């Protein structure tokens, strides 16, 4: 059984792909592109990120914002979809600045939504806190030099945290303060 598993794993696929011509590889990528919208999104993000024109991050940003503020109707708060957009972008591009930008977009829109419509539930705030925590960890450990690029937006988040329930406002202000102390030296 183990030999069956090994022959169908990535190594076997890789060996087969290495033997293929460029034309057949392009045909395979085209088939994958046509097979599902998630494949299309992944390929678009990868190619656009390599082009460096910023369009890849905008597609994912729209997906996040749409969960809070759809173009029609009321926000459905499909937080799983918004978080999936962040994960998919990161997996497709590996771009840390774009990932932090999308995480910040998620937290900004979630904070604004609760300010406009009132307290939500604990799970909602836990999700926002989780993304905020992950974002601060990326800034601290992966690339602190990115902090100035996002500093103003992060500070604005702290300013908008007043009177938000479930301890979220306090957590938000604490995280903003810690980032400011650690990364801006203030």
Short mmCIF file of C-alpha atoms in Angstrom, two decimals:
data_model
loop_
_atom_site.label_atom_id
_atom_site.label_comp_id
_atom_site.label_asym_id
_atom_site.label_seq_id
_atom_site.Cartn_x
_atom_site.Cartn_y
_atom_site.Cartn_z
CA UNK A 1 0.00 0.00 0.00
CA UNK A 2 2.79 2.41 0.77
CA UNK A 3 4.27 2.00 -2.69
CA UNK A 4 0.87 2.91 -4.22
CA UNK A 5 0.71 6.02 -2.12
CA UNK A 6 4.22 7.08 -3.08
CA UNK A 7 3.62 6.61 -6.79
CA UNK A 8 0.60 8.94 -6.68
CA UNK A 9 2.21 11.63 -4.55
CA UNK A 10 3.80 14.91 -5.54
CA UNK A 11 7.13 13.25 -6.43
CA UNK A 12 5.47 11.10 -9.07
CA UNK A 13 3.61 14.08 -10.51
CA UNK A 14 6.79 16.13 -10.50
CA UNK A 15 8.67 13.43 -12.42
CA UNK A 16 5.88 13.33 -15.02
CA UNK A 17 5.79 17.12 -15.32
CA UNK A 18 9.55 17.32 -15.78
CA UNK A 19 9.21 15.03 -18.78
CA UNK A 20 6.50 17.20 -20.40
CA UNK A 21 7.06 19.79 -23.09
CA UNK A 22 6.34 23.46 -22.49
CA UNK A 23 3.28 23.21 -24.75
CA UNK A 24 1.76 20.34 -22.79
CA UNK A 25 2.49 22.10 -19.48
CA UNK A 26 0.71 25.22 -20.75
CA UNK A 27 -2.24 23.04 -21.81
CA UNK A 28 -2.34 21.52 -18.32
CA UNK A 29 -2.29 24.96 -16.67
CA UNK A 30 -5.07 26.06 -19.02
CA UNK A 31 -7.14 22.99 -18.04
CA UNK A 32 -6.59 23.79 -14.36
CA UNK A 33 -7.55 27.41 -15.03
CA UNK A 34 -10.79 26.28 -16.67
CA UNK A 35 -11.55 23.68 -13.98
CA UNK A 36 -12.48 26.03 -11.13
CA UNK A 37 -12.79 29.65 -10.15
CA UNK A 38 -10.40 29.17 -7.22
CA UNK A 39 -7.73 27.96 -9.66
CA UNK A 40 -8.38 31.03 -11.83
CA UNK A 41 -8.10 33.35 -8.83
CA UNK A 42 -4.87 31.66 -7.73
CA UNK A 43 -3.29 31.95 -11.18
CA UNK A 44 -4.40 35.56 -11.62
CA UNK A 45 -2.98 36.47 -8.21
CA UNK A 46 0.33 34.73 -8.89
CA UNK A 47 0.79 36.35 -12.31
CA UNK A 48 -0.39 39.80 -11.18
CA UNK A 49 1.83 39.70 -8.09
CA UNK A 50 4.82 38.94 -10.30
CA UNK A 51 3.85 41.88 -12.52
CA UNK A 52 3.86 44.10 -9.42
CA UNK A 53 0.93 46.23 -10.54
CA UNK A 54 -1.12 45.83 -7.35
CA UNK A 55 -4.22 44.45 -9.05
CA UNK A 56 -3.97 41.09 -7.30
CA UNK A 57 -4.45 42.55 -3.83
CA UNK A 58 -7.42 44.65 -4.99
CA UNK A 59 -9.42 41.62 -6.10
CA UNK A 60 -8.98 40.03 -2.66
CA UNK A 61 -9.66 43.34 -0.90
CA UNK A 62 -13.03 43.58 -2.69
CA UNK A 63 -13.90 40.08 -1.48
CA UNK A 64 -13.16 41.09 2.12
CA UNK A 65 -15.07 44.37 1.98
CA UNK A 66 -18.03 42.65 0.30
CA UNK A 67 -18.54 40.50 3.41
CA UNK A 68 -19.13 43.63 5.50
CA UNK A 69 -20.45 46.12 2.96
CA UNK A 70 -21.88 44.42 -0.13
CA UNK A 71 -22.80 46.52 -3.13
CA UNK A 72 -26.41 45.44 -2.60
CA UNK A 73 -28.24 44.59 0.59
CA UNK A 74 -26.80 44.17 4.05
CA UNK A 75 -23.50 42.63 5.06
CA UNK A 76 -23.79 38.89 5.59
CA UNK A 77 -20.66 38.85 7.75
CA UNK A 78 -19.28 35.73 6.12
CA UNK A 79 -16.05 36.07 8.05
CA UNK A 80 -14.85 32.68 6.84
CA UNK A 81 -15.00 33.97 3.25
CA UNK A 82 -13.11 37.13 4.17
CA UNK A 83 -10.41 35.18 6.00
CA UNK A 84 -10.20 32.71 3.13
CA UNK A 85 -9.45 35.62 0.79
CA UNK A 86 -6.49 36.58 2.99
CA UNK A 87 -5.20 32.99 3.09
CA UNK A 88 -5.66 32.49 -0.64
CA UNK A 89 -3.81 35.71 -1.46
CA UNK A 90 -0.92 34.78 0.79
CA UNK A 91 -0.69 31.27 -0.62
CA UNK A 92 -0.87 32.52 -4.21
CA UNK A 93 1.60 35.39 -3.93
CA UNK A 94 3.70 35.02 -0.79
CA UNK A 95 3.61 38.82 -0.65
CA UNK A 96 3.90 39.86 3.00
CA UNK A 97 3.00 43.54 2.53
CA UNK A 98 -0.12 42.59 0.56
CA UNK A 99 -1.10 40.02 3.19
CA UNK A 100 -0.74 42.58 6.00
CA UNK A 101 -2.70 45.07 3.93
CA UNK A 102 -5.57 42.57 3.55
CA UNK A 103 -5.49 41.67 7.24
CA UNK A 104 -5.67 45.34 8.13
CA UNK A 105 -8.56 45.79 5.66
CA UNK A 106 -10.39 42.94 7.43
CA UNK A 107 -9.92 44.45 10.89
CA UNK A 108 -10.72 47.99 9.69
CA UNK A 109 -13.97 46.92 8.07
CA UNK A 110 -14.94 44.72 11.00
CA UNK A 111 -14.32 47.58 13.42
CA UNK A 112 -16.21 50.07 11.28
CA UNK A 113 -19.12 47.64 10.91
CA UNK A 114 -19.55 47.25 14.65
CA UNK A 115 -19.28 51.01 15.15
CA UNK A 116 -22.09 51.55 12.64
CA UNK A 117 -24.40 48.69 13.59
CA UNK A 118 -23.65 48.06 17.27
CA UNK A 119 -22.19 45.14 19.15
CA UNK A 120 -22.15 41.80 17.40
CA UNK A 121 -21.31 38.52 19.17
CA UNK A 122 -18.20 37.20 20.86
CA UNK A 123 -17.22 34.97 17.92
CA UNK A 124 -17.18 38.04 15.67
CA UNK A 125 -14.74 39.88 17.94
CA UNK A 126 -12.65 36.74 18.42
CA UNK A 127 -12.23 36.54 14.65
CA UNK A 128 -11.17 40.19 14.41
CA UNK A 129 -8.75 39.76 17.33
CA UNK A 130 -7.28 36.63 15.77
CA UNK A 131 -6.52 38.38 12.48
CA UNK A 132 -5.18 41.43 14.33
CA UNK A 133 -2.93 39.19 16.42
CA UNK A 134 -1.62 37.39 13.35
CA UNK A 135 -1.01 40.71 11.59
CA UNK A 136 0.95 42.12 14.55
CA UNK A 137 3.01 38.93 14.73
CA UNK A 138 3.89 39.23 11.04
CA UNK A 139 4.94 42.84 11.53
CA UNK A 140 7.01 42.02 14.61
CA UNK A 141 8.69 38.84 13.45
CA UNK A 142 8.66 38.74 9.65
CA UNK A 143 9.36 42.32 8.58
CA UNK A 144 9.24 45.19 11.11
CA UNK A 145 10.39 47.56 8.37
CA UNK A 146 6.85 47.37 6.92
CA UNK A 147 5.35 49.06 10.00
CA UNK A 148 5.77 52.66 8.74
CA UNK A 149 3.79 51.75 5.62
CA UNK A 150 0.79 50.74 7.78
CA UNK A 151 1.36 52.89 10.86
CA UNK A 152 -1.27 55.55 10.14
CA UNK A 153 -3.99 53.00 9.42
CA UNK A 154 -3.11 50.99 12.52
CA UNK A 155 -3.18 54.09 14.73
CA UNK A 156 -6.56 55.07 13.25
CA UNK A 157 -7.85 51.65 14.32
CA UNK A 158 -6.85 52.38 17.90
CA UNK A 159 -8.62 55.74 17.72
CA UNK A 160 -11.85 54.05 16.59
CA UNK A 161 -11.85 51.38 19.30
CA UNK A 162 -13.78 53.32 21.95
CA UNK A 163 -16.93 51.74 23.35
CA UNK A 164 -16.71 48.50 21.42
CA UNK A 165 -17.87 45.51 23.43
CA UNK A 166 -16.60 42.11 24.48
CA UNK A 167 -13.21 43.61 25.41
CA UNK A 168 -12.39 44.08 21.73
CA UNK A 169 -11.82 47.82 21.99
CA UNK A 170 -9.38 47.34 24.87
CA UNK A 171 -7.55 44.56 23.02
CA UNK A 172 -7.31 46.67 19.89
CA UNK A 173 -5.88 49.68 21.73
CA UNK A 174 -3.42 47.45 23.60
CA UNK A 175 -2.13 45.87 20.38
CA UNK A 176 -1.81 49.25 18.66
CA UNK A 177 0.07 50.61 21.67
CA UNK A 178 2.43 47.63 21.77
CA UNK A 179 3.21 47.93 18.07
CA UNK A 180 3.87 51.63 18.46
CA UNK A 181 6.20 51.01 21.41
CA UNK A 182 8.06 48.11 19.83
CA UNK A 183 8.30 49.20 16.20
CA UNK A 184 8.17 52.99 16.27
CA UNK A 185 10.12 53.38 19.48
CA UNK A 186 7.56 55.69 21.06
#
